[in-house]
Amino acid sequence: MSIAYDVQDGIARITFNRPAKLNAMTLAMYDELGAAFKAAGEDDRVRAVILTGAGERAFCAGADLKEAIPALARNEIDISAWDAAHLKGLNLDKPIVCAINGLCMGAGFEIMLATDLRIASSTAVFSLPEVSLGIVPAGGTLVRLVRQIGYAAAMEILMTADRFSSEHLLRVGVLNRVVAPEQLSQTATEWAERLVRLSPTALQVTKRAVRELSDLPLEEAFRREAVLGQLAFTSADAKRGLAAFAEGKKVEHY
């Protein structure tokens, strides 16, 4: 399988596993990735997800230009068939930590934007080269990028097809953290382990709320926020956490 999936200690690790081809996405890999995301969402053992790429050269260098792009150009594929791989409509409310090593281009960049916490190697390189090929990054990026960072910064990335450093994407708000290459895997694992120890209910309600409330009118968003907040306040996790707080204790693991 070119998408590896493994679960240990509450963490699902999903890996682009085609390092000899810079982890470029074949048609089969889109299906495999969507299936892996669905499996993580449905598996009660999974509390957090790490998404990364095999090898040091690439996280994911984009769609395989010898297969996926020509098939799209011949109109043989409806791009919506890849929605699960791009986390469109899948509503995976468990937190996803993205560990970006090496090249993160095209489809790799798009899938990264669907994750929640993003840690990149200092040597990673980012690009959306689609406009230079006469196409557009329609795997969620035309919606997500400008909502996640400022308009001017988003349009520079979308419209120039330039390559950008980790430090640049950290400055404009695409990334959370940049670390040395040898620290990437350990740092991503430590972040995921921290998430595993937190309330799964609170984390999932938080992610669901951010997704659902961002485009609602203000008063409607406040009303919906109260409904979602009540789900957390009345959960078993909340009872445990608040009881520990009242006793001056800390919940070490939910």
Short mmCIF file of C-alpha atoms in Angstrom, two decimals:
data_model
loop_
_atom_site.label_atom_id
_atom_site.label_comp_id
_atom_site.label_asym_id
_atom_site.label_seq_id
_atom_site.Cartn_x
_atom_site.Cartn_y
_atom_site.Cartn_z
CA MET A 1 0.00 0.00 0.00
CA SER A 2 1.29 3.45 -0.88
CA ILE A 3 -0.61 4.93 2.06
CA ALA A 4 0.56 3.29 5.30
CA TYR A 5 -1.80 3.18 8.28
CA ASP A 6 -0.83 2.17 11.80
CA VAL A 7 -2.38 2.70 15.23
CA GLN A 8 -0.38 2.71 18.45
CA ASP A 9 -1.15 4.19 21.86
CA GLY A 10 -4.19 6.08 20.65
CA ILE A 11 -2.40 7.65 17.66
CA ALA A 12 -3.13 6.75 14.04
CA ARG A 13 -0.08 7.41 11.87
CA ILE A 14 -0.96 7.90 8.20
CA THR A 15 2.05 8.01 5.88
CA PHE A 16 2.50 8.83 2.20
CA ASN A 17 4.62 5.76 1.44
CA ARG A 18 6.07 6.15 -2.03
CA PRO A 19 9.40 7.78 -1.24
CA ALA A 20 11.15 6.76 -4.49
CA LYS A 21 8.57 8.91 -6.34
CA LEU A 22 8.62 11.73 -3.77
CA ASN A 23 5.33 10.39 -2.38
CA ALA A 24 3.46 11.68 -5.43
CA MET A 25 -0.21 10.76 -5.38
CA THR A 26 -1.46 8.07 -7.76
CA LEU A 27 -5.16 7.54 -8.35
CA ALA A 28 -5.10 4.55 -6.02
CA MET A 29 -3.44 6.62 -3.30
CA TYR A 30 -6.34 9.07 -3.23
CA ASP A 31 -8.68 6.17 -2.49
CA GLU A 32 -6.28 4.73 0.09
CA LEU A 33 -5.85 8.07 1.85
CA GLY A 34 -9.59 8.66 2.02
CA ALA A 35 -10.03 5.17 3.45
CA ALA A 36 -7.32 5.82 6.04
CA PHE A 37 -8.96 9.04 7.20
CA LYS A 38 -12.31 7.26 7.45
CA ALA A 39 -10.73 4.40 9.41
CA ALA A 40 -9.18 6.84 11.88
CA GLY A 41 -12.51 8.58 12.35
CA GLU A 42 -14.39 5.35 13.01
CA ASP A 43 -11.77 3.63 15.20
CA ASP A 44 -12.52 4.15 18.89
CA ARG A 45 -8.86 3.46 19.72
CA VAL A 46 -7.77 6.56 17.82
CA ARG A 47 -7.61 9.84 19.74
CA ALA A 48 -5.27 11.76 17.42
CA VAL A 49 -3.80 11.41 13.93
CA ILE A 50 -0.32 12.11 12.56
CA LEU A 51 -0.01 12.65 8.80
CA THR A 52 3.50 12.53 7.31
CA GLY A 53 5.59 11.33 4.38
CA ALA A 54 8.09 8.49 4.14
CA GLY A 55 11.72 9.40 3.57
CA GLU A 56 13.49 12.73 3.92
CA ARG A 57 12.97 14.17 0.43
CA ALA A 58 9.23 14.76 0.37
CA PHE A 59 6.05 14.96 2.40
CA CYS A 60 4.09 14.72 -0.85
CA ALA A 61 5.25 16.28 -4.11
CA GLY A 62 1.71 16.47 -5.50
CA ALA A 63 -0.36 14.39 -7.88
CA ASP A 64 1.50 11.93 -10.12
CA LEU A 65 1.81 13.89 -13.36
CA LYS A 66 1.96 10.68 -15.40
CA GLU A 67 -1.39 9.42 -14.13
CA ALA A 68 -3.68 11.63 -12.09
CA ILE A 69 -3.31 14.92 -13.96
CA PRO A 70 -3.68 13.45 -17.50
CA ALA A 71 -6.75 11.53 -16.36
CA LEU A 72 -8.27 14.76 -15.08
CA ALA A 73 -7.37 16.58 -18.28
CA ARG A 74 -9.15 13.89 -20.31
CA ASN A 75 -12.20 14.40 -18.08
CA GLU A 76 -12.06 10.75 -17.01
CA ILE A 77 -12.29 11.61 -13.31
CA ASP A 78 -14.68 13.74 -11.32
CA ILE A 79 -12.46 15.55 -8.81
CA SER A 80 -15.17 15.13 -6.17
CA ALA A 81 -14.20 11.42 -6.10
CA TRP A 82 -11.17 12.60 -4.11
CA ASP A 83 -13.18 14.47 -1.49
CA ALA A 84 -12.39 12.02 1.32
CA ALA A 85 -8.64 12.29 0.65
CA HIS A 86 -8.95 16.07 0.85
CA LEU A 87 -11.10 15.81 4.00
CA LYS A 88 -14.02 17.48 2.24
CA GLY A 89 -17.31 16.54 3.86
CA LEU A 90 -15.70 13.79 5.90
CA ASN A 91 -15.97 15.66 9.22
CA LEU A 92 -13.06 13.90 10.91
CA ASP A 93 -13.29 15.66 14.28
CA LYS A 94 -10.24 14.02 15.83
CA PRO A 95 -7.19 16.32 15.80
CA ILE A 96 -4.70 15.84 12.95
CA VAL A 97 -1.03 16.74 13.40
CA CYS A 98 0.80 17.18 10.11
CA ALA A 99 4.57 16.56 10.02
CA ILE A 100 5.98 18.02 6.80
CA ASN A 101 9.34 16.76 5.61
CA GLY A 102 10.86 17.89 2.32
CA LEU A 103 8.73 18.83 -0.67
CA CYS A 104 5.12 19.78 0.01
CA MET A 105 3.63 20.70 -3.33
CA GLY A 106 0.31 20.64 -5.13
CA ALA A 107 -1.86 17.91 -3.67
CA GLY A 108 0.47 17.59 -0.68
CA PHE A 109 0.00 21.28 0.13
CA GLU A 110 -3.77 20.92 -0.30
CA ILE A 111 -4.03 17.95 2.04
CA MET A 112 -1.82 19.72 4.60
CA LEU A 113 -4.35 22.58 4.67
CA ALA A 114 -7.03 20.12 5.85
CA THR A 115 -5.02 19.28 8.99
CA ASP A 116 -5.15 21.08 12.32
CA LEU A 117 -1.63 21.42 13.71
CA ARG A 118 1.30 21.71 11.29
CA ILE A 119 4.97 21.16 12.07
CA ALA A 120 7.50 21.46 9.28
CA SER A 121 11.15 20.68 8.84
CA SER A 122 13.31 23.76 8.37
CA THR A 123 14.33 22.31 5.00
CA ALA A 124 10.77 21.75 3.73
CA VAL A 125 9.74 23.51 0.52
CA PHE A 126 6.17 24.48 -0.32
CA SER A 127 4.45 25.36 -3.59
CA LEU A 128 1.14 25.38 -5.41
CA PRO A 129 2.42 25.12 -9.00
CA GLU A 130 -0.99 24.46 -10.56
CA VAL A 131 -1.42 27.80 -12.37
CA SER A 132 1.86 27.22 -14.20
CA LEU A 133 0.30 24.05 -15.64
CA GLY A 134 -2.98 25.70 -16.62
CA ILE A 135 -4.92 24.13 -13.75
CA VAL A 136 -5.97 25.20 -10.25
CA PRO A 137 -5.62 23.71 -6.73
CA ALA A 138 -9.23 22.63 -6.33
CA GLY A 139 -8.71 20.05 -3.60
CA GLY A 140 -10.13 22.41 -1.00
CA THR A 141 -7.40 25.03 -1.29
CA LEU A 142 -9.38 27.66 -3.17
CA VAL A 143 -11.72 27.63 -0.18
CA ARG A 144 -9.36 26.94 2.72
CA LEU A 145 -6.22 29.00 2.15
CA VAL A 146 -7.76 32.47 2.07
CA ARG A 147 -9.89 31.58 5.12
CA GLN A 148 -6.84 30.46 7.07
CA ILE A 149 -4.44 33.32 6.33
CA GLY A 150 -4.61 36.88 5.01
CA TYR A 151 -5.83 37.59 1.49
CA ALA A 152 -2.60 39.04 0.13
CA ALA A 153 -0.44 36.20 1.46
CA ALA A 154 -2.90 33.60 0.14
CA MET A 155 -3.04 35.14 -3.32
CA GLU A 156 0.76 35.24 -3.58
CA ILE A 157 0.91 31.51 -2.91
CA LEU A 158 -2.03 30.74 -5.22
CA MET A 159 -1.13 32.97 -8.16
CA THR A 160 2.67 32.98 -8.46
CA ALA A 161 3.44 29.22 -8.42
CA ASP A 162 6.58 30.20 -6.48
CA ARG A 163 8.36 27.98 -3.99
CA PHE A 164 8.22 29.09 -0.35
CA SER A 165 10.29 28.21 2.69
CA SER A 166 9.02 26.87 5.98
CA GLU A 167 9.93 30.15 7.65
CA HIS A 168 7.81 32.12 5.18
CA LEU A 169 4.78 29.91 5.70
CA LEU A 170 5.28 30.15 9.45
CA ARG A 171 5.24 33.96 9.20
CA VAL A 172 2.03 34.07 7.14
CA GLY A 173 0.23 31.59 9.39
CA VAL A 174 0.11 28.35 7.40
CA LEU A 175 2.37 26.53 9.89
CA ASN A 176 2.46 26.26 13.69
CA ARG A 177 6.10 25.35 14.16
CA VAL A 178 9.36 24.88 12.26
CA VAL A 179 11.96 22.47 13.66
CA ALA A 180 15.24 20.91 12.59
CA PRO A 181 14.77 17.89 10.29
CA GLU A 182 16.00 15.44 12.91
CA GLN A 183 13.42 16.76 15.40
CA LEU A 184 10.37 16.56 13.16
CA SER A 185 9.11 13.06 13.90
CA GLN A 186 9.70 13.33 17.64
CA THR A 187 8.03 16.73 17.85
CA ALA A 188 4.94 15.55 15.95
CA THR A 189 4.70 12.48 18.16
CA GLU A 190 4.99 14.59 21.32
CA TRP A 191 2.20 16.89 20.13
CA ALA A 192 -0.04 13.90 19.32
CA GLU A 193 0.72 12.33 22.70
CA ARG A 194 -0.34 15.56 24.42
CA LEU A 195 -3.61 15.50 22.49
CA VAL A 196 -4.25 11.88 23.45
CA ARG A 197 -4.09 12.86 27.14
CA LEU A 198 -6.72 15.59 26.72
CA SER A 199 -10.49 15.21 26.67
CA PRO A 200 -11.53 13.66 23.34
CA THR A 201 -14.98 15.16 23.73
CA ALA A 202 -13.64 18.68 24.21
CA LEU A 203 -11.23 18.38 21.30
CA GLN A 204 -13.87 17.01 18.95
CA VAL A 205 -16.45 19.62 19.95
CA THR A 206 -13.85 22.35 19.46
CA LYS A 207 -12.99 21.15 15.96
CA ARG A 208 -16.64 20.70 15.03
CA ALA A 209 -17.50 24.17 16.31
CA VAL A 210 -14.71 25.85 14.38
CA ARG A 211 -15.86 24.08 11.22
CA GLU A 212 -19.57 24.84 11.64
CA LEU A 213 -19.53 28.37 13.06
CA SER A 214 -17.07 30.19 10.85
CA ASP A 215 -19.52 31.17 8.12
CA LEU A 216 -22.69 31.69 10.17
CA PRO A 217 -24.09 35.15 10.92
CA LEU A 218 -22.89 36.36 14.31
CA GLU A 219 -26.02 35.82 16.40
CA GLU A 220 -26.75 32.45 14.79
CA ALA A 221 -23.13 31.43 15.43
CA PHE A 222 -23.45 32.37 19.11
CA ARG A 223 -26.63 30.29 19.43
CA ARG A 224 -24.99 27.30 17.76
CA GLU A 225 -21.89 27.75 19.90
CA ALA A 226 -24.03 27.41 23.02
CA VAL A 227 -25.58 24.18 21.75
CA LEU A 228 -22.18 22.66 20.96
CA GLY A 229 -20.69 23.94 24.19
CA GLN A 230 -23.45 22.23 26.14
CA LEU A 231 -22.39 18.91 24.62
CA ALA A 232 -18.98 19.35 26.22
CA PHE A 233 -20.21 20.79 29.52
CA THR A 234 -22.52 17.83 30.13
CA SER A 235 -20.09 15.10 29.03
CA ALA A 236 -18.44 12.49 31.21
CA ASP A 237 -15.10 14.11 30.40
CA ALA A 238 -16.32 17.42 31.86
CA LYS A 239 -17.60 15.77 35.02
CA ARG A 240 -14.24 14.13 35.54
CA GLY A 241 -12.21 17.22 34.74
CA LEU A 242 -14.29 19.59 36.87
CA ALA A 243 -14.30 17.17 39.81
CA ALA A 244 -10.51 16.91 39.65
CA PHE A 245 -10.21 20.70 39.48
CA ALA A 246 -12.44 21.11 42.52
CA GLU A 247 -10.16 18.74 44.43
CA GLY A 248 -7.04 20.60 43.35
CA LYS A 249 -5.94 17.72 41.16
CA LYS A 250 -5.08 17.37 37.47
CA VAL A 251 -6.49 14.77 35.15
CA GLU A 252 -3.42 13.06 33.73
CA HIS A 253 -5.24 11.15 31.00
CA TYR A 254 -8.84 10.98 29.84
#
